[in-house]
Tab-separated table of C-alpha atoms in Angstrom:
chain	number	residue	atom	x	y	z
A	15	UNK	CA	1.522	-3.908	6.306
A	16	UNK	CA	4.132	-4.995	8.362
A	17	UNK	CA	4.184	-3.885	11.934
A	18	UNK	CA	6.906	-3.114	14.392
A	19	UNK	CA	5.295	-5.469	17.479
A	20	UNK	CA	5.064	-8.148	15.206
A	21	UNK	CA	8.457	-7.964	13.214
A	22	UNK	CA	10.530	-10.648	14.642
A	23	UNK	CA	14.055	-10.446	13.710
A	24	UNK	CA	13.537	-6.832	12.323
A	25	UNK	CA	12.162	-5.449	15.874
A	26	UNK	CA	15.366	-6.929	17.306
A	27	UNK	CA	17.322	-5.228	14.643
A	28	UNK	CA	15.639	-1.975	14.712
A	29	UNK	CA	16.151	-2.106	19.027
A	30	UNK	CA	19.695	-2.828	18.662
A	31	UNK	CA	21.082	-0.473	15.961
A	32	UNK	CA	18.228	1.896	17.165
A	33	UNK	CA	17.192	2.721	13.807
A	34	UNK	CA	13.462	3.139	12.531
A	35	UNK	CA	12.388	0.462	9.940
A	36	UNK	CA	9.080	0.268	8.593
A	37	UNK	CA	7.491	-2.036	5.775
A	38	UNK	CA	4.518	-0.943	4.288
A	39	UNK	CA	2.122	-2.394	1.321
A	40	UNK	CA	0.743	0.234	-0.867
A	41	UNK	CA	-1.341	-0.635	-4.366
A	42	UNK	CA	0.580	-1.956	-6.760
A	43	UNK	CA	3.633	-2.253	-5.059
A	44	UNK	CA	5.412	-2.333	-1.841
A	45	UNK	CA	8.505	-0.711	-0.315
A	46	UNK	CA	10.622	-1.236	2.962
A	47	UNK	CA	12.799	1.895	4.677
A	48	UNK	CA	14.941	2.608	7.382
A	49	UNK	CA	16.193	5.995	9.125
A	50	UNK	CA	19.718	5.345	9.847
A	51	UNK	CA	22.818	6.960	11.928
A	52	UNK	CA	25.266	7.662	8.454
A	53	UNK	CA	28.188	5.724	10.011
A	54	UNK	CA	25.790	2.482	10.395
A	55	UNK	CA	24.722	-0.060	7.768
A	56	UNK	CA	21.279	-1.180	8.886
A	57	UNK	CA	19.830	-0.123	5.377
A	58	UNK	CA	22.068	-3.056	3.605
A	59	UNK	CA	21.496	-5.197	6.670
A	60	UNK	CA	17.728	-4.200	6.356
A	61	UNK	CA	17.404	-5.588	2.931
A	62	UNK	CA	18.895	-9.249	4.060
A	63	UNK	CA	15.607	-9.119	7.181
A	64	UNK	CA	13.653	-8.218	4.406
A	65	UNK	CA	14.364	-11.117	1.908
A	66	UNK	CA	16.752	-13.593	2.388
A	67	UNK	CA	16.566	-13.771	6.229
A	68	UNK	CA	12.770	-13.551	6.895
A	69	UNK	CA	11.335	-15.581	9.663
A	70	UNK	CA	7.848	-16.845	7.855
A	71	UNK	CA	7.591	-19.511	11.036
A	72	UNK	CA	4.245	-20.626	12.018
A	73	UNK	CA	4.089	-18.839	14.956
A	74	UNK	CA	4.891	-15.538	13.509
A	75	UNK	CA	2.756	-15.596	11.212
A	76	UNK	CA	-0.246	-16.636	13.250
A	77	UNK	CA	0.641	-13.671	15.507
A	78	UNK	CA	0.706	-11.206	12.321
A	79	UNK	CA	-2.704	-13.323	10.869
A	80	UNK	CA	-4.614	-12.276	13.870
A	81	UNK	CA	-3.335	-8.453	13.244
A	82	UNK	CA	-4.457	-8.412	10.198
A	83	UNK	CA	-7.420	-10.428	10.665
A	84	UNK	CA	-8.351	-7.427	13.254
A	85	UNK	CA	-7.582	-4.881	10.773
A	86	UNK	CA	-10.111	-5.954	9.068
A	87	UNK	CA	-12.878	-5.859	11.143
A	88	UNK	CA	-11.939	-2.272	11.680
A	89	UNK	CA	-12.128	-1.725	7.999
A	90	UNK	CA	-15.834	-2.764	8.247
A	91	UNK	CA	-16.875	-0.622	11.082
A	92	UNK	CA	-15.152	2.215	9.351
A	93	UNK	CA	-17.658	3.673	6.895
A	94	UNK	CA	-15.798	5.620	5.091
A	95	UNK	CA	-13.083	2.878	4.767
A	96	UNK	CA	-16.074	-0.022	3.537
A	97	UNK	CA	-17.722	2.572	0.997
A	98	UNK	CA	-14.242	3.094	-1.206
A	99	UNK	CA	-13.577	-0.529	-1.091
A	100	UNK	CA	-16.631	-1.952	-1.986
A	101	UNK	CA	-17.032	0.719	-5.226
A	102	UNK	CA	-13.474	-0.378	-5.774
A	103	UNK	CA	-14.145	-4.023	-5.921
A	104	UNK	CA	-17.020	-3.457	-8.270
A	105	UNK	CA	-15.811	-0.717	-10.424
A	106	UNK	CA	-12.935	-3.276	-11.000
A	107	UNK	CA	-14.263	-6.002	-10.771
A	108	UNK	CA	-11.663	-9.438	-10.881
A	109	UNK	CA	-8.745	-7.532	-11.384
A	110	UNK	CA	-5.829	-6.800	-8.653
A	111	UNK	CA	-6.788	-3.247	-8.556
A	112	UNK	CA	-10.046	-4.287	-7.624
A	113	UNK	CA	-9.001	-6.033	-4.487
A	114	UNK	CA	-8.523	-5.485	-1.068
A	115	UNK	CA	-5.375	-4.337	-0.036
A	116	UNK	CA	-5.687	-5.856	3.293
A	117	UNK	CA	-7.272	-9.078	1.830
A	118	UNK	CA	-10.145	-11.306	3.203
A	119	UNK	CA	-11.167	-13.309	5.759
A	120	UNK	CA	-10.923	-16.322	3.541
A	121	UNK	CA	-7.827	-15.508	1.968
A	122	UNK	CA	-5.597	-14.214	4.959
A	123	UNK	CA	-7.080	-17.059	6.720
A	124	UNK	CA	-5.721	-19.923	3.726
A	125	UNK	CA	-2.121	-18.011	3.612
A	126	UNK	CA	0.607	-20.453	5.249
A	127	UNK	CA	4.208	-20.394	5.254
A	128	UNK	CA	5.663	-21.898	1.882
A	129	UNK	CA	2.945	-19.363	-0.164
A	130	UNK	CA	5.161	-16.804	1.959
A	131	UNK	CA	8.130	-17.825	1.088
A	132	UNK	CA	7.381	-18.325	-2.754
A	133	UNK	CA	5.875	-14.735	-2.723
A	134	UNK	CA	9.524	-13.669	-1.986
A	135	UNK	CA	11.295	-15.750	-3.596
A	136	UNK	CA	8.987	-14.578	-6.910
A	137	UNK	CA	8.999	-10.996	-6.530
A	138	UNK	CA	11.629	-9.928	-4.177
A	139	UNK	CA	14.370	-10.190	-6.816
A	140	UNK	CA	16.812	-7.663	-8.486
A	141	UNK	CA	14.799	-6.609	-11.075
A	142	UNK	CA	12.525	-5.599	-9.167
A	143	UNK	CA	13.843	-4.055	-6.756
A	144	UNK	CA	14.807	0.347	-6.700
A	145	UNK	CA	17.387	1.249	-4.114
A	146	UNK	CA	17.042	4.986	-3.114
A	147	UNK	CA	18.873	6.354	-0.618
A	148	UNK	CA	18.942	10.358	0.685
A	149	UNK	CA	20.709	11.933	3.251
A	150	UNK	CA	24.128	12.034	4.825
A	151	UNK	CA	26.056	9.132	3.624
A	152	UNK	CA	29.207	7.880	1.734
A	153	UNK	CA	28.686	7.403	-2.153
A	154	UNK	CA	31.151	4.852	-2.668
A	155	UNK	CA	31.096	2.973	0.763
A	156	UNK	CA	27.271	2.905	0.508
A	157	UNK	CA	27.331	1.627	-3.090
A	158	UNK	CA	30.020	-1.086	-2.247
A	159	UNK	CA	28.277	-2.174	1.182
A	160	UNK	CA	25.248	-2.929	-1.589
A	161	UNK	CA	26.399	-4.853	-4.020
A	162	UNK	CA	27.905	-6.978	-1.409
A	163	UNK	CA	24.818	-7.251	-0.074
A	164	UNK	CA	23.028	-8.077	-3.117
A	165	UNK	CA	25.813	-9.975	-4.499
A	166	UNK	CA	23.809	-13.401	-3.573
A	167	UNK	CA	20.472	-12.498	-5.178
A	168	UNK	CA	19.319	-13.950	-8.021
A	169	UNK	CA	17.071	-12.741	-10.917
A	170	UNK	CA	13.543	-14.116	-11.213
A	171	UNK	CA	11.653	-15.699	-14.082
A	172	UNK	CA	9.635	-12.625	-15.916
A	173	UNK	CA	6.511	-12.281	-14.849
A	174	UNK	CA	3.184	-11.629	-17.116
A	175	UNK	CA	1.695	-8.390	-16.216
A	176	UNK	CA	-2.202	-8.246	-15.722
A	177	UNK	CA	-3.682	-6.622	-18.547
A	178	UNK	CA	-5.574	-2.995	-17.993
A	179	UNK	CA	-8.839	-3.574	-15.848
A	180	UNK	CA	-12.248	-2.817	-17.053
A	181	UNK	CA	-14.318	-0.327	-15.500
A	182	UNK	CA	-17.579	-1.521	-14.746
A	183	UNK	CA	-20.614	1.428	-14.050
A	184	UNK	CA	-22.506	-0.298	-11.415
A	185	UNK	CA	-24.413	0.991	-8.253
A	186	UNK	CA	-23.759	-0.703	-5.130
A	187	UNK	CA	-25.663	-0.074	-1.638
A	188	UNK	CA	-24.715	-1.421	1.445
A	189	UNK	CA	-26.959	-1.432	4.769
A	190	UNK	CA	-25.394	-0.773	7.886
A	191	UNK	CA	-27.614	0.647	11.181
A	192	UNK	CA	-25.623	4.126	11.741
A	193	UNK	CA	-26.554	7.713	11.765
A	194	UNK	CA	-24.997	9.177	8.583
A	195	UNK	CA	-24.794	7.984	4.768
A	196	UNK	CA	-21.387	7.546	3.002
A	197	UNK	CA	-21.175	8.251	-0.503
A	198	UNK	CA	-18.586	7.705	-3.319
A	199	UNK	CA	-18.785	8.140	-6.715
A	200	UNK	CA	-16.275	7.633	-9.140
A	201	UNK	CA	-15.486	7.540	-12.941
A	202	UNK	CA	-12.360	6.682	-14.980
A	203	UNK	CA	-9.496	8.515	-14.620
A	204	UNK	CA	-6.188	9.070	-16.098
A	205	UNK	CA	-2.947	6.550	-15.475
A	206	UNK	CA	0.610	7.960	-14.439
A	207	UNK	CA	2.483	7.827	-17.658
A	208	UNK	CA	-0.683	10.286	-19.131
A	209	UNK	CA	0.195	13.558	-20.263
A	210	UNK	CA	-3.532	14.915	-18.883
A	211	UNK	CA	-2.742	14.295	-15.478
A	212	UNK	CA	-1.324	17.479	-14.364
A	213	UNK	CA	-4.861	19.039	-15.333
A	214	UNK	CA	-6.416	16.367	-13.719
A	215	UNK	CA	-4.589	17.400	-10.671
A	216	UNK	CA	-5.628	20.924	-10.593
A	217	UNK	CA	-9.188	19.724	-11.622
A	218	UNK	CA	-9.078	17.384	-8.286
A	219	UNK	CA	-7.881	20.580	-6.066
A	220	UNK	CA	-10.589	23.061	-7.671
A	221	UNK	CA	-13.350	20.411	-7.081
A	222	UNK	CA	-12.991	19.077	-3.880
A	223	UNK	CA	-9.068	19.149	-2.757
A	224	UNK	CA	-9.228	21.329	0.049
A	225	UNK	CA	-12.120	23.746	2.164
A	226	UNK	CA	-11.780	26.590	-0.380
A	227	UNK	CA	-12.911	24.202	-3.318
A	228	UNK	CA	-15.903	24.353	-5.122
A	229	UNK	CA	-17.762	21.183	-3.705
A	230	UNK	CA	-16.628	21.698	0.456
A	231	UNK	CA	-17.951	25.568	-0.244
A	232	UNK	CA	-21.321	24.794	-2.060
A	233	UNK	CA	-22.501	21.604	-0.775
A	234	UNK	CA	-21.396	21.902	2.744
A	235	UNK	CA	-20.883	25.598	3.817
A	236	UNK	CA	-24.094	26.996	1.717
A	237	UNK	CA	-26.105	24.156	1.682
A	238	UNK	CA	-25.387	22.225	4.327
A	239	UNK	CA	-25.928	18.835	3.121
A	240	UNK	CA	-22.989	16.550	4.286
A	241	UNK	CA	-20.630	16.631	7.006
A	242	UNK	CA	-17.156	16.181	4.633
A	243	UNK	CA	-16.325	15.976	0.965
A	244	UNK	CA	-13.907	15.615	-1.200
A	245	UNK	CA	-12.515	14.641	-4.567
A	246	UNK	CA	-10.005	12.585	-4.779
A	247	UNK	CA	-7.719	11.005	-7.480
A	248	UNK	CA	-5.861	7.520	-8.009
A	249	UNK	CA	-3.523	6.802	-11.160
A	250	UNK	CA	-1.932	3.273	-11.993
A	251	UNK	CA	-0.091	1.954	-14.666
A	252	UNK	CA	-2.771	1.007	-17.281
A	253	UNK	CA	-5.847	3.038	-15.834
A	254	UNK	CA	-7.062	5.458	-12.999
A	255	UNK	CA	-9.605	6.740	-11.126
A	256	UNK	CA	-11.398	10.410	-10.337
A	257	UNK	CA	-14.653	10.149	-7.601
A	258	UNK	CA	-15.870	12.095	-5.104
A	259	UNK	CA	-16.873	10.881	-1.296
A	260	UNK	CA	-19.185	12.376	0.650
């Protein structure tokens, strides 16, 4: 996750035009946006910071190692946080899914500058790449300032896709000297292209979506058992998830 205090050239950007530009990595994919007066052009000039201009120096990216490095140690203390990823990385096991989105000590610690730089040159390429843009704006000005922008970008090599993950029952207990006990359960769910998923959606309200569903009401307001709890639902391209945390 990129963040504003550490974005280099893109802080500078973002001070000067005074626009808002975030980056943000979310499983499987990542995006990059801007807020923008309609007149300006930071959105093209945004996509240049974000891939052909980056600044992937050694010193920035020690500064952003150390933020991330922090991040997660705050993942661990946070119970809630650790319980989801470690059913995660079990559930799918040696698969991307499975992974931590923030990574590990041992990998964030090995990353250097030219794996940087071949990450972007890889996967930040045309085809992979959805422009959306909403607002007040100029259709044609807008559309022209992009292709100029993108006129210098060239198409990658296709890339294999990992195949479907397996999902392995396991149980997994972790001990950890606090007051309460963190629970999360989960089972297969349904992927985004599946025609079941809008039931699955009301299902996942129903059971646990909100304080008028059926688990908050029974096991916490009549019973009294846990603190919080909730369903909760996560659908990818070849596979999903439906669990329950407590």
């Amino acid at each position: 996750v990129w963040k504003r205090r550490r974005l280099g050239r893109r802080q500078r950007l973002t001070r000067d035009d005074g626009h808002v530009i975030q980056g943000q990595r979310h499983v499987p994919r990542g995006h990059f946006r801007a807020a923008v007066e309609p007149e300006r052009r930071g959105f093209v000039r945004m996509r240049g910071a974000h891939t052909e201009e980056q600044r992937l120096d050694g010193e920035d990216l020690d500064l952003e190692r150390e933020v991330i490095l922090e991040e997660i140690k705050m993942y661990e203390d946070d119970p809630e946080d650790l319980s989801q990823e470690l059913l995660l990385m079990n559930v799918w096991e040696n698969h991307p899914l499975g992974r931590p989105i923030t990574g590990t000590y041992e990998s964030v610690s090995g990353i250097d500058s030219d794996m940087l730089k071949e990450h972007v040159r890889r996967f930040y390429t045309p085809e992979n790449m959805i422009i959306s843009i909403a607002g007040k704006f100029d259709d044609e000005k807008t559309i022209e300032q992009l292709r100029k922008a993108l006129s210098g970008a060239t198409r990658g090599n296709e890339h294999k896709k990992p195949a479907a993950p397996t999902f392995y029952p396991c149980t997994i207990v972790k001990d950890k000297d606090i007051e309460q006990a963190h629970v999360a359960i989960a089972t297969c769910g349904l992927s985004v292209t599946d025609e079941r998923r809008y039931q699955l959606a009301v299902l996942d309200l129903c059971m646990g979506g909100n304080m008028s569903s059926r688990l908050f009401q029974e096991v916490r307001e009549k019973r009294g058992l846990v603190y919080t709890i909730n369903s909760y639902k996560a659908s990818h391209r070849d596979t999903g998830m439906f669990g329950v945390y407590a």
